[in-house]
Amino acid sequence: MFYLGIDFGTSGARAVVIDFEGNILSEVRYPWEMSNQGKTTCWQTALFTLLEQIPSELRLKIKAIAINGTSSTVMLCDAAGKPVDAPLLYNDARGAVMLERLQNVAPANHTVLSATSSLVKLLWMSLQPSFTEAKYFMHQADWLAFLLHGELGISDYHNALKLGYDVENFRYPEWLEELQIPIHLPKVVTPGSAIAQLLPEIAAKFGLREDCLVCAGTTDSIAAFIASGAKLPGDAVTSLGSTLVLKLLSRTRVEDARYGIYSHRLGDLWLTGGASNTGGAVLRQFFTDAELEKYSREIDLEEESGLDYYPLLKIGDRFPINDPNLPPRLEPRPDNPVEFLHGLLESMARIEARAYELLQRLGADKLKRVYTAGGGAANDTWTAMRAECLQVDMPYSVNTQAAYGTALLAMRGVEKVKS
Ligand SMILES: Nc1ncnc2c1ncn2[C@@H]1O[C@H](COP(=O)(O)OP(=O)(O)O)[C@@H](O)[C@H]1O
Ligand SMILES: O=C(CO)[C@H](O)[C@H](O)COP(=O)(O)O
């Protein structure tokens, strides 16, 4: 039997089929323009296209499917599961106007007290005209899974963290219930746990087994952590995708909205960390992937760039500076593209190192090794700069693709294998 993991990242969707031993049997991709990442029609097309791209002989043996989305990408649906408005993406900060109201209700420095948290987004959406048609609040991964299993309003405690779900006591906190928002908040289950079998019409349409189970999902950066094989306190994964996301596995939970720091539950341990708006999307604004590869090789690592940027696409960051008004700093810009890239990579390496120092200062376990996921993992020059800043072991991970981690989540969810 096989297991399917589907990753809905920032720059596209990817699917991986694995066997019980974790061997990859098929990998398919559906890239999209960044302008399409906020269209639910594009998400549905991507999901169905990925299913069609998997060889039919493999599809017939898929026993479980799980989907990860970008964290805090959220939407409202009507009673039939139809979106009533456009989704709000992971880094959408329009909910900042609701922070003051929430500060009077939520505990100090709670994860939801961030301009991009799912709860401030929900409060903002509740003021929009479309809210009158809304019945369900869903995360991207929840809605995509709903398309396959047909049950509305089910999420996982990774995606639900930024909605304010209490992942220690597995319930919504009283202060959140007192908000009395007239909407169905999702029923929250364990990531990877089986939710339901495929809808018969989906099984028939895509040549999948009718008893194929759809499992609760996770977020893209947690999926990458699971993929990496990191498992001990002090192990960390930096996702160098469109965004820079840090996860440091710790015995201690760390929560501090002042810095955009929160902790996801992973078994009996905590994934302390945060997600910055800096990262590959800023690089892609100036360089193609081919230029990144070419110019990175020309960087002289013996020299510092002498540049100190805070690379952002637009105003606002989430972590380690949680400030929706933080301006990008990309000046002075050298004429030589190699020098400019040197400054960008070096500056992001410094932001990463500062962020790990902050996590440890606030109580997370001591950083011991850092695995790297995402498009930037392939950049040896960047890895060397980062190693210089981090001064820890940076092992190469055979697999850090989020889709692979999500496939492992599906397998472990239905096979109860030892992880
Ligand atoms: N050689 C490279 N060096 C640094 N960054 C790279 C390189 N190649 C690709 N990237 C970056 O990786 C990002 C895409 O990585 P990916 O993990 O697919 O992103 P996401 O999951 O966020 O969609 C792009 O923003 C791109 O700029
Ligand atoms: O930046 C992002 C998109 O890639 C997401 O915010 C990322 O998933 C981090 O969120 P989490 O730590 O909850 O997974």
CSV table of C-alpha atoms and ligand atoms in Angstrom, one decimal:
chain,number,residue,atom,x,y,z
A,1,MET,CA,0.0,0.0,0.0
A,2,PHE,CA,1.1,3.6,-0.7
A,3,TYR,CA,0.7,7.0,0.9
A,4,LEU,CA,0.2,10.4,-0.7
A,5,GLY,CA,1.4,13.7,0.7
A,6,ILE,CA,0.3,17.0,-1.0
A,7,ASP,CA,2.1,20.3,-0.2
A,8,PHE,CA,0.4,23.6,-1.0
A,9,GLY,CA,3.3,26.0,-0.6
A,10,THR,CA,3.7,29.6,-1.7
A,11,SER,CA,5.0,29.2,-5.2
A,12,GLY,CA,3.1,26.0,-6.1
A,13,ALA,CA,1.8,22.6,-5.1
A,14,ARG,CA,3.7,19.3,-5.0
A,15,ALA,CA,2.6,15.7,-4.4
A,16,VAL,CA,4.7,12.7,-3.4
A,17,VAL,CA,3.7,9.1,-3.2
A,18,ILE,CA,5.7,6.8,-0.8
A,19,ASP,CA,5.7,3.2,0.2
A,20,PHE,CA,5.6,1.8,3.8
A,21,GLU,CA,9.5,2.1,3.9
A,22,GLY,CA,9.3,5.8,3.0
A,23,ASN,CA,10.7,5.2,-0.6
A,24,ILE,CA,9.5,7.9,-3.0
A,25,LEU,CA,7.5,6.2,-5.9
A,26,SER,CA,6.3,9.4,-7.6
A,27,GLU,CA,6.7,13.1,-7.4
A,28,VAL,CA,4.6,15.6,-9.3
A,29,ARG,CA,4.5,19.5,-9.3
A,30,TYR,CA,2.0,22.2,-10.1
A,31,PRO,CA,3.8,25.6,-10.0
A,32,TRP,CA,1.9,28.8,-10.1
A,33,GLU,CA,2.5,32.6,-10.4
A,34,MET,CA,2.6,34.2,-6.9
A,35,SER,CA,-0.4,36.2,-8.1
A,36,ASN,CA,-2.5,33.0,-8.2
A,37,GLN,CA,-1.5,31.8,-4.7
A,38,GLY,CA,-4.7,33.4,-3.3
A,39,LYS,CA,-7.2,31.9,-5.7
A,40,THR,CA,-9.2,28.9,-4.4
A,41,THR,CA,-10.1,28.0,-8.0
A,42,CYS,CA,-6.3,27.6,-8.6
A,43,TRP,CA,-5.9,25.5,-5.5
A,44,GLN,CA,-8.7,23.1,-6.6
A,45,THR,CA,-7.3,22.9,-10.2
A,46,ALA,CA,-3.8,22.2,-8.7
A,47,LEU,CA,-5.2,19.5,-6.4
A,48,PHE,CA,-7.1,17.7,-9.1
A,49,THR,CA,-4.3,18.1,-11.7
A,50,LEU,CA,-1.7,16.6,-9.2
A,51,LEU,CA,-4.0,13.6,-8.7
A,52,GLU,CA,-4.3,13.1,-12.4
A,53,GLN,CA,-0.5,13.3,-12.8
A,54,ILE,CA,0.2,10.4,-10.5
A,55,PRO,CA,0.6,7.1,-12.5
A,56,SER,CA,-2.8,5.3,-12.4
A,57,GLU,CA,-1.2,2.0,-11.2
A,58,LEU,CA,0.1,3.8,-8.1
A,59,ARG,CA,-3.2,5.6,-7.5
A,60,LEU,CA,-5.0,2.3,-7.1
A,61,LYS,CA,-2.8,1.4,-4.2
A,62,ILE,CA,-2.9,4.7,-2.2
A,63,LYS,CA,-4.3,3.9,1.2
A,64,ALA,CA,-4.1,7.4,2.8
A,65,ILE,CA,-3.8,11.0,1.7
A,66,ALA,CA,-2.8,14.1,3.8
A,67,ILE,CA,-2.5,17.7,2.7
A,68,ASN,CA,-0.4,20.6,4.2
A,69,GLY,CA,-1.1,24.2,3.5
A,70,THR,CA,0.6,27.5,4.3
A,71,SER,CA,0.0,28.3,8.0
A,72,SER,CA,-2.7,30.9,8.7
A,73,THR,CA,-4.0,30.9,5.1
A,74,VAL,CA,-7.7,31.1,5.9
A,75,MET,CA,-11.1,31.4,4.3
A,76,LEU,CA,-14.8,31.5,4.9
A,77,CYS,CA,-17.3,29.0,3.3
A,78,ASP,CA,-21.0,28.7,3.1
A,79,ALA,CA,-23.0,25.6,4.2
A,80,ALA,CA,-22.0,23.8,1.1
A,81,GLY,CA,-18.3,24.5,1.5
A,82,LYS,CA,-18.2,27.1,-1.3
A,83,PRO,CA,-15.9,30.0,-0.5
A,84,VAL,CA,-17.9,33.2,0.1
A,85,ASP,CA,-14.9,35.5,-0.5
A,86,ALA,CA,-11.2,35.4,-1.3
A,87,PRO,CA,-8.9,33.7,1.2
A,88,LEU,CA,-6.5,35.7,3.4
A,89,LEU,CA,-2.9,34.4,2.9
A,90,TYR,CA,-0.4,33.5,5.6
A,91,ASN,CA,1.3,37.0,5.5
A,92,ASP,CA,-1.8,39.1,5.0
A,93,ALA,CA,-1.7,41.7,7.8
A,94,ARG,CA,-5.1,43.5,7.2
A,95,GLY,CA,-6.3,41.9,10.5
A,96,ALA,CA,-3.9,44.3,12.4
A,97,VAL,CA,-6.8,46.7,12.9
A,98,MET,CA,-8.4,44.0,15.2
A,99,LEU,CA,-5.4,43.6,17.5
A,100,GLU,CA,-6.5,46.2,20.0
A,101,ARG,CA,-9.9,44.5,20.5
A,102,LEU,CA,-8.1,41.1,20.9
A,103,GLN,CA,-5.5,42.5,23.3
A,104,ASN,CA,-8.4,43.1,25.8
A,105,VAL,CA,-9.4,39.5,25.6
A,106,ALA,CA,-6.4,37.2,24.9
A,107,PRO,CA,-3.6,36.5,27.4
A,108,ALA,CA,-0.6,38.8,27.1
A,109,ASN,CA,1.8,37.9,24.3
A,110,HIS,CA,-0.5,35.1,23.1
A,111,THR,CA,0.3,33.7,19.6
A,112,VAL,CA,-3.0,35.3,18.3
A,113,LEU,CA,-1.7,38.8,19.1
A,114,SER,CA,0.0,39.1,15.7
A,115,ALA,CA,-1.1,41.0,12.7
A,116,THR,CA,-1.2,37.8,10.6
A,117,SER,CA,-2.8,35.4,13.1
A,118,SER,CA,-5.8,33.4,12.0
A,119,LEU,CA,-7.9,34.9,14.7
A,120,VAL,CA,-7.3,38.5,13.8
A,121,LYS,CA,-8.0,37.5,10.2
A,122,LEU,CA,-11.3,36.0,11.3
A,123,LEU,CA,-12.3,39.1,13.3
A,124,TRP,CA,-11.4,41.2,10.2
A,125,MET,CA,-13.5,39.0,7.9
A,126,SER,CA,-16.4,39.2,10.3
A,127,LEU,CA,-16.7,42.9,9.4
A,128,GLN,CA,-16.9,42.2,5.7
A,129,PRO,CA,-20.2,42.1,3.8
A,130,SER,CA,-19.6,38.5,2.7
A,131,PHE,CA,-19.6,37.3,6.3
A,132,THR,CA,-23.4,37.2,6.2
A,133,GLU,CA,-23.2,34.2,3.9
A,134,ALA,CA,-20.4,32.4,5.9
A,135,LYS,CA,-21.0,29.3,7.9
A,136,TYR,CA,-17.5,27.8,8.3
A,137,PHE,CA,-14.0,29.2,9.0
A,138,MET,CA,-11.4,27.0,7.4
A,139,HIS,CA,-7.7,26.8,6.8
A,140,GLN,CA,-6.3,26.2,3.3
A,141,ALA,CA,-5.4,22.5,4.2
A,142,ASP,CA,-8.8,21.9,5.7
A,143,TRP,CA,-10.7,23.1,2.6
A,144,LEU,CA,-8.6,21.1,0.2
A,145,ALA,CA,-9.1,18.0,2.3
A,146,PHE,CA,-12.9,18.7,2.4
A,147,LEU,CA,-12.9,18.6,-1.4
A,148,LEU,CA,-11.7,15.0,-1.1
A,149,HIS,CA,-13.7,13.7,1.9
A,150,GLY,CA,-16.7,16.0,1.9
A,151,GLU,CA,-16.8,16.8,5.6
A,152,LEU,CA,-16.9,20.5,6.4
A,153,GLY,CA,-15.2,22.1,9.5
A,154,ILE,CA,-12.4,19.7,10.4
A,155,SER,CA,-8.9,20.9,11.1
A,156,ASP,CA,-5.7,19.8,12.8
A,157,TYR,CA,-4.0,21.3,15.9
A,158,HIS,CA,-1.1,22.6,13.8
A,159,ASN,CA,-3.2,24.7,11.5
A,160,ALA,CA,-5.5,25.7,14.4
A,161,LEU,CA,-2.7,27.0,16.6
A,162,LYS,CA,-2.9,30.6,15.2
A,163,LEU,CA,-6.7,30.6,15.6
A,164,GLY,CA,-6.0,30.4,19.3
A,165,TYR,CA,-6.7,26.7,19.8
A,166,ASP,CA,-5.1,25.4,23.1
A,167,VAL,CA,-2.8,22.6,22.0
A,168,GLU,CA,-1.9,21.7,25.6
A,169,ASN,CA,-5.5,21.0,26.7
A,170,PHE,CA,-6.8,20.2,23.2
A,171,ARG,CA,-9.7,22.7,23.4
A,172,TYR,CA,-10.7,26.3,22.4
A,173,PRO,CA,-10.0,28.6,25.4
A,174,GLU,CA,-12.8,30.2,27.2
A,175,TRP,CA,-11.6,33.7,26.3
A,176,LEU,CA,-12.0,32.8,22.6
A,177,GLU,CA,-15.5,31.2,23.1
A,178,GLU,CA,-16.5,34.5,24.9
A,179,LEU,CA,-15.9,36.3,21.6
A,180,GLN,CA,-19.0,34.5,20.4
A,181,ILE,CA,-18.1,34.9,16.7
A,182,PRO,CA,-21.2,33.6,14.8
A,183,ILE,CA,-19.3,31.0,12.7
A,184,HIS,CA,-18.5,27.3,13.0
A,185,LEU,CA,-14.9,27.1,14.2
A,186,PRO,CA,-13.3,23.8,13.0
A,187,LYS,CA,-13.4,20.6,15.0
A,188,VAL,CA,-9.7,20.1,15.8
A,189,VAL,CA,-8.1,16.6,15.5
A,190,THR,CA,-4.5,15.3,15.6
A,191,PRO,CA,-2.5,16.0,12.5
A,192,GLY,CA,-2.3,12.9,10.3
A,193,SER,CA,-5.3,11.2,12.0
A,194,ALA,CA,-7.8,9.6,9.6
A,195,ILE,CA,-10.9,11.9,9.0
A,196,ALA,CA,-12.9,10.0,6.5
A,197,GLN,CA,-12.8,7.9,3.3
A,198,LEU,CA,-12.7,9.6,-0.1
A,199,LEU,CA,-16.0,10.7,-1.5
A,200,PRO,CA,-17.1,7.9,-3.9
A,201,GLU,CA,-17.3,10.4,-6.8
A,202,ILE,CA,-13.7,11.5,-6.1
A,203,ALA,CA,-12.5,7.9,-5.9
A,204,ALA,CA,-14.2,7.2,-9.2
A,205,LYS,CA,-13.0,10.4,-11.0
A,206,PHE,CA,-9.3,9.8,-10.1
A,207,GLY,CA,-9.1,6.0,-10.1
A,208,LEU,CA,-8.4,5.9,-6.3
A,209,ARG,CA,-9.6,3.3,-3.8
A,210,GLU,CA,-13.0,4.0,-2.3
A,211,ASP,CA,-11.6,3.0,1.1
A,212,CYS,CA,-8.6,5.4,0.7
A,213,LEU,CA,-8.5,7.5,3.9
A,214,VAL,CA,-8.1,11.3,3.9
A,215,CYS,CA,-6.1,12.4,7.0
A,216,ALA,CA,-5.9,15.6,8.9
A,217,GLY,CA,-3.1,17.8,7.6
A,218,THR,CA,-0.4,20.1,8.9
A,219,THR,CA,1.5,23.3,7.8
A,220,ASP,CA,4.2,23.5,5.2
A,221,SER,CA,7.0,24.2,7.5
A,222,ILE,CA,6.1,21.4,10.0
A,223,ALA,CA,5.8,19.0,7.1
A,224,ALA,CA,9.4,20.0,6.1
A,225,PHE,CA,10.5,19.3,9.6
A,226,ILE,CA,8.9,15.9,9.6
A,227,ALA,CA,10.5,15.2,6.2
A,228,SER,CA,14.0,16.1,7.5
A,229,GLY,CA,14.2,13.3,10.0
A,230,ALA,CA,15.1,15.7,12.8
A,231,LYS,CA,13.8,14.2,16.0
A,232,LEU,CA,15.9,15.2,19.1
A,233,PRO,CA,15.7,18.3,21.3
A,234,GLY,CA,18.1,20.8,19.8
A,235,ASP,CA,17.5,19.6,16.2
A,236,ALA,CA,16.2,22.4,14.0
A,237,VAL,CA,14.9,22.9,10.5
A,238,THR,CA,15.2,26.2,8.6
A,239,SER,CA,12.8,26.3,5.6
A,240,LEU,CA,14.4,28.6,3.0
A,241,GLY,CA,11.3,28.7,0.7
A,242,SER,CA,9.5,31.9,-0.4
A,243,THR,CA,9.7,32.7,3.3
A,244,LEU,CA,12.2,32.0,6.1
A,245,VAL,CA,10.7,29.7,8.7
A,246,LEU,CA,12.5,28.3,11.7
A,247,LYS,CA,11.6,25.3,13.8
A,248,LEU,CA,13.8,24.3,16.8
A,249,LEU,CA,12.6,21.1,18.6
A,250,SER,CA,12.5,21.7,22.3
A,251,ARG,CA,11.3,20.2,25.6
A,252,THR,CA,10.2,23.7,26.6
A,253,ARG,CA,7.3,25.6,24.9
A,254,VAL,CA,8.1,29.2,24.0
A,255,GLU,CA,5.4,31.7,23.2
A,256,ASP,CA,6.1,35.4,22.8
A,257,ALA,CA,4.0,37.4,20.3
A,258,ARG,CA,6.3,40.4,20.8
A,259,TYR,CA,8.8,38.6,18.5
A,260,GLY,CA,6.3,36.5,16.6
A,261,ILE,CA,7.4,33.4,18.4
A,262,TYR,CA,5.1,30.4,19.0
A,263,SER,CA,5.4,26.7,19.5
A,264,HIS,CA,3.7,23.9,17.7
A,265,ARG,CA,3.1,20.6,19.4
A,266,LEU,CA,5.0,17.6,17.9
A,267,GLY,CA,4.2,14.5,20.0
A,268,ASP,CA,5.4,15.4,23.5
A,269,LEU,CA,7.9,18.0,22.3
A,270,TRP,CA,7.5,21.5,21.0
A,271,LEU,CA,8.5,23.1,17.7
A,272,THR,CA,9.5,26.5,18.8
A,273,GLY,CA,10.0,29.1,16.1
A,274,GLY,CA,8.4,31.6,13.8
A,275,ALA,CA,8.0,32.6,10.2
A,276,SER,CA,9.6,35.7,8.7
A,277,ASN,CA,8.5,37.5,5.5
A,278,THR,CA,12.1,37.5,4.4
A,279,GLY,CA,13.3,34.6,2.2
A,280,GLY,CA,13.3,33.3,-1.3
A,281,ALA,CA,10.4,35.5,-2.5
A,282,VAL,CA,12.7,38.6,-2.1
A,283,LEU,CA,15.5,36.9,-4.0
A,284,ARG,CA,13.0,35.9,-6.8
A,285,GLN,CA,12.2,39.7,-7.1
A,286,PHE,CA,15.7,40.3,-8.3
A,287,PHE,CA,17.1,37.0,-9.6
A,288,THR,CA,15.9,34.0,-11.5
A,289,ASP,CA,16.8,30.6,-10.0
A,290,ALA,CA,19.5,30.2,-12.7
A,291,GLU,CA,21.0,33.6,-11.8
A,292,LEU,CA,20.9,32.6,-8.1
A,293,GLU,CA,22.9,29.5,-8.9
A,294,LYS,CA,25.3,31.3,-11.2
A,295,TYR,CA,26.0,34.4,-9.0
A,296,SER,CA,26.1,32.4,-5.8
A,297,ARG,CA,29.1,30.5,-7.1
A,298,GLU,CA,30.9,33.8,-7.8
A,299,ILE,CA,30.6,35.1,-4.3
A,300,ASP,CA,33.9,35.3,-2.5
A,301,LEU,CA,33.3,33.8,1.0
A,302,GLU,CA,36.6,35.1,2.2
A,303,GLU,CA,35.1,38.6,2.2
A,304,GLU,CA,32.1,40.0,4.0
A,305,SER,CA,29.6,41.8,1.8
A,306,GLY,CA,29.8,44.9,4.0
A,307,LEU,CA,26.0,45.3,3.4
A,308,ASP,CA,23.4,45.1,6.1
A,309,TYR,CA,19.9,44.6,4.6
A,310,TYR,CA,16.5,43.6,6.0
A,311,PRO,CA,15.2,41.9,2.8
A,312,LEU,CA,11.4,42.2,2.5
A,313,LEU,CA,9.1,42.4,-0.5
A,314,LYS,CA,6.9,45.0,1.2
A,315,ILE,CA,6.5,46.7,4.6
A,316,GLY,CA,6.0,44.3,7.6
A,317,ASP,CA,7.6,41.3,9.1
A,318,ARG,CA,6.3,38.6,11.5
A,319,PHE,CA,9.5,37.2,13.1
A,320,PRO,CA,12.0,37.7,14.7
A,321,ILE,CA,10.7,41.3,14.4
A,322,ASN,CA,7.0,41.2,14.7
A,323,ASP,CA,6.1,44.6,13.2
A,324,PRO,CA,3.6,45.1,10.4
A,325,ASN,CA,5.2,48.5,9.8
A,326,LEU,CA,8.8,47.3,9.5
A,327,PRO,CA,10.2,48.8,6.2
A,328,PRO,CA,12.4,46.7,3.8
A,329,ARG,CA,16.1,47.7,3.9
A,330,LEU,CA,17.7,47.0,0.6
A,331,GLU,CA,20.1,50.0,0.2
A,332,PRO,CA,22.8,50.7,-0.9
A,333,ARG,CA,22.4,48.4,-3.9
A,334,PRO,CA,25.7,47.7,-5.7
A,335,ASP,CA,25.7,47.7,-9.5
A,336,ASN,CA,27.4,44.3,-9.4
A,337,PRO,CA,24.6,41.6,-9.0
A,338,VAL,CA,27.1,39.2,-7.3
A,339,GLU,CA,27.8,41.8,-4.6
A,340,PHE,CA,24.1,42.6,-4.2
A,341,LEU,CA,23.2,38.8,-3.8
A,342,HIS,CA,26.1,38.5,-1.4
A,343,GLY,CA,24.5,41.2,0.8
A,344,LEU,CA,21.1,39.6,0.6
A,345,LEU,CA,22.2,36.1,1.5
A,346,GLU,CA,24.5,37.3,4.3
A,347,SER,CA,21.8,39.5,5.7
A,348,MET,CA,19.2,36.7,5.8
A,349,ALA,CA,21.8,34.4,7.4
A,350,ARG,CA,22.3,37.0,10.1
A,351,ILE,CA,18.5,37.2,10.6
A,352,GLU,CA,18.3,33.4,10.9
A,353,ALA,CA,21.1,33.3,13.5
A,354,ARG,CA,19.6,36.1,15.5
A,355,ALA,CA,16.3,34.3,15.5
A,356,TYR,CA,17.8,31.0,16.8
A,357,GLU,CA,19.6,33.0,19.5
A,358,LEU,CA,16.4,34.6,20.6
A,359,LEU,CA,14.6,31.3,20.8
A,360,GLN,CA,17.3,29.8,23.0
A,361,ARG,CA,17.4,33.0,25.2
A,362,LEU,CA,13.6,32.6,25.8
A,363,GLY,CA,14.0,29.0,27.0
A,364,ALA,CA,14.2,26.7,24.0
A,365,ASP,CA,16.7,23.8,24.0
A,366,LYS,CA,20.2,24.6,22.9
A,367,LEU,CA,20.6,24.5,19.2
A,368,LYS,CA,22.6,21.5,18.1
A,369,ARG,CA,22.1,21.0,14.4
A,370,VAL,CA,20.2,22.7,11.6
A,371,TYR,CA,18.7,20.9,8.6
A,372,THR,CA,17.6,23.0,5.7
A,373,ALA,CA,14.5,22.7,3.6
A,374,GLY,CA,13.1,24.6,0.6
A,375,GLY,CA,14.5,26.0,-2.6
A,376,GLY,CA,17.4,27.7,-0.8
A,377,ALA,CA,18.7,24.4,0.6
A,378,ALA,CA,20.4,23.7,-2.7
A,379,ASN,CA,22.6,26.8,-2.3
A,380,ASP,CA,26.0,25.6,-0.9
A,381,THR,CA,27.3,29.2,-0.8
A,382,TRP,CA,24.4,30.3,1.4
A,383,THR,CA,24.8,27.2,3.5
A,384,ALA,CA,28.4,28.1,4.1
A,385,MET,CA,27.5,31.7,5.1
A,386,ARG,CA,24.8,30.3,7.4
A,387,ALA,CA,27.1,27.8,9.0
A,388,GLU,CA,29.5,30.7,9.8
A,389,CYS,CA,26.8,32.6,11.6
A,390,LEU,CA,25.2,29.6,13.3
A,391,GLN,CA,28.4,27.7,14.4
A,392,VAL,CA,26.5,24.3,14.6
A,393,ASP,CA,26.4,21.1,12.5
A,394,MET,CA,24.3,21.5,9.3
A,395,PRO,CA,23.7,18.0,8.2
A,396,TYR,CA,22.4,17.3,4.7
A,397,SER,CA,18.9,15.8,4.7
A,398,VAL,CA,18.0,13.4,1.9
A,399,ASN,CA,14.4,14.6,2.0
A,400,THR,CA,13.1,17.8,3.3
A,401,GLN,CA,10.3,18.4,0.9
A,402,ALA,CA,7.0,19.3,2.7
A,403,ALA,CA,5.1,16.9,0.5
A,404,TYR,CA,7.3,14.0,1.6
A,405,GLY,CA,6.8,14.9,5.3
A,406,THR,CA,3.0,15.1,4.7
A,407,ALA,CA,3.1,11.6,3.1
A,408,LEU,CA,5.0,10.3,6.2
A,409,LEU,CA,2.3,12.0,8.3
A,410,ALA,CA,-0.5,10.1,6.4
A,411,MET,CA,1.4,6.8,6.7
A,412,ARG,CA,2.0,7.2,10.5
A,413,GLY,CA,-1.5,8.3,11.0
A,414,VAL,CA,-3.1,5.2,9.6
A,415,GLU,CA,-0.4,2.6,10.3
A,416,LYS,CA,0.4,3.7,13.8
A,417,VAL,CA,4.1,3.0,12.9
A,418,LYS,CA,6.8,4.0,15.3
A,419,SER,CA,8.0,7.5,14.0
B,1,LIG,N1,19.9,28.5,-5.7
B,1,LIG,C1,19.0,29.1,-4.9
B,1,LIG,N2,19.5,29.9,-3.9
B,1,LIG,C2,18.6,30.5,-3.0
B,1,LIG,N3,17.3,30.5,-3.1
B,1,LIG,C3,16.8,29.8,-4.1
B,1,LIG,C4,17.6,29.0,-5.0
B,1,LIG,N4,16.8,28.4,-5.9
B,1,LIG,C5,15.5,28.7,-5.6
B,1,LIG,N5,15.5,29.5,-4.5
B,1,LIG,C6,14.4,30.2,-3.9
B,1,LIG,O1,13.5,29.1,-3.4
B,1,LIG,C7,12.2,29.6,-3.4
B,1,LIG,C8,11.2,28.5,-3.7
B,1,LIG,O2,11.4,27.5,-2.8
B,1,LIG,P1,10.2,26.5,-2.4
B,1,LIG,O3,10.7,25.7,-1.2
B,1,LIG,O4,9.7,25.9,-3.6
B,1,LIG,O5,9.2,27.7,-1.9
B,1,LIG,P2,7.7,27.6,-1.3
B,1,LIG,O6,7.5,26.2,-0.7
B,1,LIG,O7,7.7,28.7,-0.4
B,1,LIG,O8,6.8,27.7,-2.5
B,1,LIG,C9,12.1,30.8,-4.3
B,1,LIG,O9,11.6,32.0,-3.7
B,1,LIG,C10,13.5,30.9,-4.9
B,1,LIG,O10,13.9,32.3,-4.8
B,2,LIG,O1,5.5,31.5,6.0
B,2,LIG,C1,4.6,30.6,5.8
B,2,LIG,C2,4.3,30.2,4.4
B,2,LIG,O2,5.4,29.4,4.0
B,2,LIG,C3,3.8,30.0,6.9
B,2,LIG,O3,3.6,31.0,7.8
B,2,LIG,C4,4.7,28.9,7.5
B,2,LIG,O4,3.9,27.8,7.3
B,2,LIG,C5,5.0,29.1,9.0
B,2,LIG,O5,3.9,28.8,9.8
B,2,LIG,P1,4.0,27.6,10.8
B,2,LIG,O6,5.2,27.8,11.7
B,2,LIG,O7,2.6,27.7,11.6
B,2,LIG,O8,4.1,26.4,10.0
